[in-house]
Amino acid sequence: MKFYTLFTMAVLFTAFISCKNEAKNETDAAEAEMAAEASQEASKYMLDKDASTIKWEGKKPTGTHTGTVAAESGVVRLEGDVISGSFLINMTSIVVTDLEGDQKVSLENHLKGTVEGKEGDFFNVKKYPTAAFEITGVTEKDGKKIMSGNLTIKESKKNIEFPVMYEVAGNTMTLKSEPFTIDRTEWGVNYGSKSVFDNLGDKFINDDIQLEFTIVANQQM
């Protein structure tokens, strides 16, 4: 009976860990596609950068880091169910939200690449101050809207897709993604990746980065 109880607890614990570590809406990076085009009749919405948010989450064996990065500018065009548009992401605005003081500043600087000798470890914002996303299409799958688009980070442009929802209230459009996961090495962000480097032991950083965005945009008359 004791063995059965311990065995059951072990199975439940393993299942819990597996669920906890499961990537949300994991994307497959594919070749870049043509951006969606809008007609002259499409409604035009300009990004409200103060109301828009992009959240990120990264993991390693010793814990999880969370943060934000700002959408700098962008436009969404809507005609019926057809959505097009593009956004610039200000990579110099990377913020870490789970740390404080010197640890917070240290990780932010490392991610930005503003530490001498470590410029290329992550995002090297002096050389690549912006990232970009352009919508290539929206389809329906299992009752959800699935957005596809080209994500450009550093020198790589890859097409990904993930679930989204949107609504228009008055002159304001809100476009929100579900949490989704990208493999950072597809964009050449390889620091601490055990899929790229050998003999890292438990000093590796997960390849997956979880992203979630809310884009708020106001109609231009």
XYZ file of N, CA, C and O in Angstrom, residues 65-158:
376
model
N 12.269 34.182 -15.573
C 12.314 35.638 -15.616
C 11.176 36.144 -16.489
O 10.843 35.540 -17.517
N 10.584 37.246 -16.085
C 9.487 37.849 -16.838
C 9.816 39.308 -17.123
O 10.640 39.925 -16.444
N 9.125 39.853 -18.120
C 9.369 41.256 -18.432
C 8.470 41.766 -19.537
O 7.512 41.102 -19.954
N 8.799 42.950 -20.005
C 8.041 43.591 -21.074
C 8.998 44.204 -22.082
O 10.180 44.427 -21.795
N 8.475 44.475 -23.257
C 9.171 45.261 -24.275
C 8.092 46.063 -24.984
O 6.953 45.608 -25.118
N 8.416 47.265 -25.411
C 7.392 48.194 -25.895
C 7.202 48.125 -27.405
O 8.171 48.029 -28.168
N 5.933 48.172 -27.818
C 5.602 48.390 -29.219
C 5.794 49.879 -29.512
O 5.201 50.727 -28.843
N 6.617 50.198 -30.477
C 6.996 51.593 -30.723
C 6.007 52.305 -31.636
O 5.622 53.444 -31.394
N 5.591 51.642 -32.708
C 4.672 52.244 -33.663
C 4.023 51.125 -34.464
O 4.473 49.980 -34.444
N 2.946 51.467 -35.172
C 2.307 50.438 -35.972
C 0.955 50.878 -36.483
O 0.391 51.887 -36.059
N 0.443 50.084 -37.408
C -0.862 50.363 -38.013
C -1.575 49.037 -38.247
O -0.945 48.036 -38.602
N -2.885 49.032 -38.007
C -3.725 47.881 -38.318
C -4.803 48.353 -39.288
O -5.406 49.418 -39.090
N -5.047 47.557 -40.317
C -6.114 47.860 -41.262
C -7.127 46.727 -41.211
O -6.755 45.553 -41.249
N -8.396 47.097 -41.135
C -9.458 46.117 -40.963
C -10.549 46.355 -41.999
O -11.067 47.459 -42.140
N -10.890 45.281 -42.706
C -11.984 45.320 -43.680
C -12.755 44.019 -43.553
O -12.299 42.964 -44.012
N -13.917 44.077 -42.887
C -14.628 42.835 -42.592
C -13.800 41.990 -41.638
O -13.436 42.441 -40.551
N -13.492 40.761 -42.055
C -12.640 39.879 -41.257
C -11.199 39.860 -41.746
O -10.393 39.041 -41.290
N -10.873 40.732 -42.681
C -9.511 40.770 -43.225
C -8.684 41.786 -42.432
O -9.038 42.971 -42.360
N -7.600 41.305 -41.830
C -6.720 42.159 -41.027
C -5.347 42.202 -41.671
O -4.809 41.165 -42.088
N -4.779 43.385 -41.741
C -3.394 43.543 -42.186
C -2.737 44.578 -41.293
O -3.396 45.232 -40.481
N -1.439 44.715 -41.426
C -0.740 45.715 -40.632
C 0.648 45.270 -40.236
O 1.082 44.151 -40.533
N 1.342 46.161 -39.557
C 2.711 45.876 -39.115
C 3.037 46.735 -37.901
O 2.416 47.775 -37.672
N 4.043 46.272 -37.139
C 4.426 46.954 -35.898
C 5.938 46.957 -35.757
O 6.621 46.004 -36.149
N 6.463 48.032 -35.181
C 7.867 48.092 -34.776
C 7.951 47.910 -33.271
O 7.140 48.471 -32.522
N 8.928 47.128 -32.828
C 9.132 46.848 -31.410
C 10.447 47.472 -30.980
O 11.491 47.252 -31.613
N 10.404 48.266 -29.944
C 11.581 48.987 -29.457
C 12.392 48.076 -28.532
O 12.098 47.943 -27.351
N 13.446 47.461 -29.070
C 14.228 46.497 -28.292
C 15.065 47.178 -27.201
O 15.498 46.516 -26.258
N 15.270 48.476 -27.302
C 16.005 49.183 -26.236
C 15.147 49.363 -24.993
O 15.638 49.816 -23.956
N 13.840 49.004 -25.098
C 12.917 49.202 -23.977
C 12.736 47.936 -23.137
O 11.828 47.883 -22.298
N 13.575 46.919 -23.339
C 13.430 45.668 -22.584
C 13.478 45.944 -21.084
O 14.397 46.594 -20.587
N 12.466 45.446 -20.374
C 12.375 45.603 -18.926
C 12.207 44.228 -18.283
O 11.474 43.381 -18.800
N 12.890 43.995 -17.170
C 12.728 42.785 -16.364
C 11.812 43.128 -15.196
O 12.053 44.111 -14.481
N 10.759 42.332 -14.992
C 9.764 42.669 -13.976
C 9.825 41.794 -12.722
O 9.123 42.071 -11.748
N 10.643 40.733 -12.736
C 10.670 39.834 -11.580
C 11.857 40.092 -10.654
O 11.987 39.422 -9.622
N 12.714 41.041 -10.998
C 13.875 41.363 -10.175
C 13.853 42.834 -9.798
O 13.125 43.625 -10.390
N 14.698 43.177 -8.825
C 14.826 44.562 -8.408
C 16.302 44.918 -8.247
O 17.171 44.044 -8.180
N 16.573 46.213 -8.178
C 17.913 46.696 -7.870
C 18.960 46.292 -8.884
O 18.697 46.264 -10.096
N 20.156 45.958 -8.389
C 21.293 45.646 -9.262
C 21.038 44.427 -10.133
O 21.494 44.379 -11.286
N 20.329 43.419 -9.598
C 20.046 42.215 -10.383
C 19.176 42.544 -11.592
O 19.417 42.045 -12.696
N 18.198 43.391 -11.383
C 17.314 43.822 -12.475
C 18.109 44.549 -13.557
O 18.008 44.227 -14.742
N 18.918 45.519 -13.136
C 19.708 46.310 -14.088
C 20.699 45.423 -14.836
O 20.876 45.540 -16.055
N 21.325 44.493 -14.111
C 22.320 43.605 -14.719
C 21.703 42.741 -15.809
O 22.261 42.619 -16.912
N 20.538 42.140 -15.526
C 19.901 41.276 -16.528
C 19.393 42.094 -17.705
O 19.540 41.682 -18.861
N 18.823 43.257 -17.452
C 18.355 44.104 -18.552
C 19.501 44.478 -19.476
O 19.371 44.407 -20.703
N 20.637 44.860 -18.892
C 21.790 45.242 -19.706
C 22.341 44.066 -20.495
O 22.788 44.224 -21.645
N 22.325 42.863 -19.879
C 22.802 41.679 -20.595
C 21.883 41.350 -21.765
O 22.349 41.063 -22.874
N 20.576 41.405 -21.540
C 19.632 41.129 -22.618
C 19.761 42.143 -23.757
O 19.706 41.787 -24.937
N 19.953 43.401 -23.400
C 20.086 44.448 -24.416
C 21.433 44.387 -25.132
O 21.551 44.874 -26.257
N 22.437 43.804 -24.487
C 23.764 43.756 -25.095
C 24.539 45.038 -24.912
O 25.371 45.399 -25.752
N 24.287 45.734 -23.794
C 25.004 46.981 -23.529
C 26.202 46.759 -22.612
O 26.848 47.726 -22.207
N 26.493 45.493 -22.287
C 27.663 45.149 -21.479
C 28.827 44.851 -22.415
O 28.697 44.027 -23.334
N 29.947 45.512 -22.210
C 31.099 45.337 -23.095
C 31.528 43.877 -23.134
O 31.679 43.223 -22.099
N 31.702 43.366 -24.341
C 32.111 41.984 -24.532
C 30.952 41.005 -24.589
O 31.147 39.830 -24.924
N 29.724 41.469 -24.263
C 28.558 40.584 -24.278
C 27.466 41.119 -25.200
O 26.298 40.757 -25.071
N 27.875 41.959 -26.139
C 26.902 42.615 -27.007
C 26.047 41.608 -27.783
O 24.852 41.809 -28.001
N 26.665 40.529 -28.249
C 25.966 39.577 -29.100
C 25.310 38.423 -28.390
O 24.745 37.537 -29.043
N 25.354 38.399 -27.057
C 24.768 37.265 -26.326
C 23.273 37.138 -26.595
O 22.761 36.039 -26.802
N 22.565 38.242 -26.547
C 21.125 38.205 -26.745
C 20.710 39.103 -27.915
O 20.803 38.718 -29.054
N 20.288 40.349 -27.650
C 19.598 41.122 -28.690
C 20.407 42.283 -29.284
O 19.946 42.891 -30.249
N 21.552 42.613 -28.717
C 22.468 43.591 -29.323
C 21.717 44.819 -29.847
O 21.705 45.125 -31.035
N 21.086 45.554 -28.922
C 20.178 46.620 -29.326
C 20.887 47.824 -29.961
O 20.237 48.619 -30.649
N 22.173 47.965 -29.736
C 22.882 49.055 -30.415
C 22.921 48.811 -31.917
O 22.809 49.754 -32.713
N 23.071 47.557 -32.308
C 23.097 47.215 -33.730
C 21.700 46.977 -34.275
O 21.398 47.300 -35.437
N 20.820 46.406 -33.434
C 19.456 46.085 -33.855
C 18.466 46.711 -32.873
O 17.914 46.020 -32.012
N 18.238 48.011 -32.961
C 17.385 48.693 -31.965
C 15.908 48.354 -32.071
O 15.156 48.604 -31.135
N 15.481 47.794 -33.194
C 14.065 47.450 -33.344
C 13.909 46.019 -33.841
O 14.777 45.476 -34.530
N 12.791 45.408 -33.471
C 12.300 44.182 -34.092
C 11.008 44.563 -34.804
O 10.516 45.687 -34.657
N 10.447 43.647 -35.583
C 9.249 43.990 -36.351
C 8.348 42.778 -36.520
O 8.808 41.634 -36.507
N 7.059 43.079 -36.666
C 6.080 42.033 -36.963
C 5.128 42.561 -38.023
O 4.606 43.674 -37.898
N 4.923 41.776 -39.078
C 3.960 42.152 -40.117
C 2.979 41.003 -40.328
O 3.367 39.839 -40.418
N 1.714 41.353 -40.365
C 0.653 40.355 -40.495
C 0.620 39.810 -41.915
O 0.645 40.564 -42.890
N 0.563 38.469 -42.021
C 0.466 37.849 -43.348
C -0.886 37.181 -43.576
O -1.206 36.797 -44.697
N -1.700 37.036 -42.526
C -3.028 36.459 -42.715
C -3.677 36.065 -41.399
O -3.016 35.974 -40.365
N -4.994 35.850 -41.442
C -5.758 35.350 -40.300
C -6.699 34.276 -40.803
O -7.434 34.490 -41.773
N -6.659 33.099 -40.168
C -7.528 31.990 -40.543
C -8.315 31.526 -39.315
O -8.090 32.021 -38.204
N -9.218 30.583 -39.512
C -9.997 29.997 -38.418
C -9.552 28.554 -38.217
O -9.375 27.807 -39.182
N -9.390 28.145 -36.957
C -9.037 26.761 -36.637
C -9.581 26.417 -35.261
O -9.294 27.113 -34.284
N -10.383 25.360 -35.197
C -10.964 24.900 -33.927
C -11.683 26.030 -33.191
O -11.586 26.163 -31.970
N -12.388 26.857 -33.954
C -13.169 27.938 -33.355
C -12.358 29.142 -32.929
O -12.899 30.063 -32.298
N -11.062 29.176 -33.257
C -10.207 30.306 -32.895
C -9.678 30.994 -34.139
O -9.528 30.366 -35.195
N -9.393 32.272 -34.003
C -8.715 32.997 -35.071
C -7.211 32.797 -34.904
O -6.664 33.008 -33.816
N -6.553 32.386 -35.980
C -5.114 32.133 -35.963
C -4.431 33.165 -36.853
O -4.693 33.219 -38.061
N -3.601 33.985 -36.252
C -2.870 35.000 -37.005
C -1.501 34.468 -37.408
O -0.802 33.846 -36.610
N -1.123 34.705 -38.645
C 0.232 34.403 -39.103
C 0.933 35.717 -39.436
O 0.289 36.692 -39.844
N 2.228 35.743 -39.231
C 2.972 36.960 -39.517
C 4.463 36.740 -39.515
O 4.961 35.741 -38.970
N 5.172 37.661 -40.119
C 6.634 37.609 -40.169
C 7.217 38.348 -38.974
O 6.984 39.557 -38.818
N 7.956 37.630 -38.137
C 8.642 38.223 -36.997
C 10.110 38.394 -37.349
O 10.783 37.417 -37.699
N 10.583 39.633 -37.279
C 11.982 39.924 -37.574
C 12.698 40.296 -36.283
O 12.293 41.236 -35.590
N 13.738 39.539 -35.954
C 14.606 39.829 -34.812
C 16.041 39.732 -35.301
O 16.410 38.752 -35.954
N 16.827 40.751 -35.005
C 18.212 40.812 -35.484
C 18.196 40.686 -37.008
O 17.559 41.484 -37.684
N 18.836 39.677 -37.574
C 18.920 39.597 -39.031
C 18.017 38.513 -39.614
O 18.120 38.184 -40.796
N 17.118 37.962 -38.801
C 16.283 36.852 -39.253
C 14.819 37.254 -39.312
O 14.306 37.901 -38.394
N 14.146 36.850 -40.400
C 12.701 37.051 -40.552
C 12.054 35.680 -40.741
O 12.365 34.966 -41.687
N 11.162 35.315 -39.811
C 10.504 34.013 -39.849
C 8.997 34.198 -39.695
O 8.530 35.095 -38.986
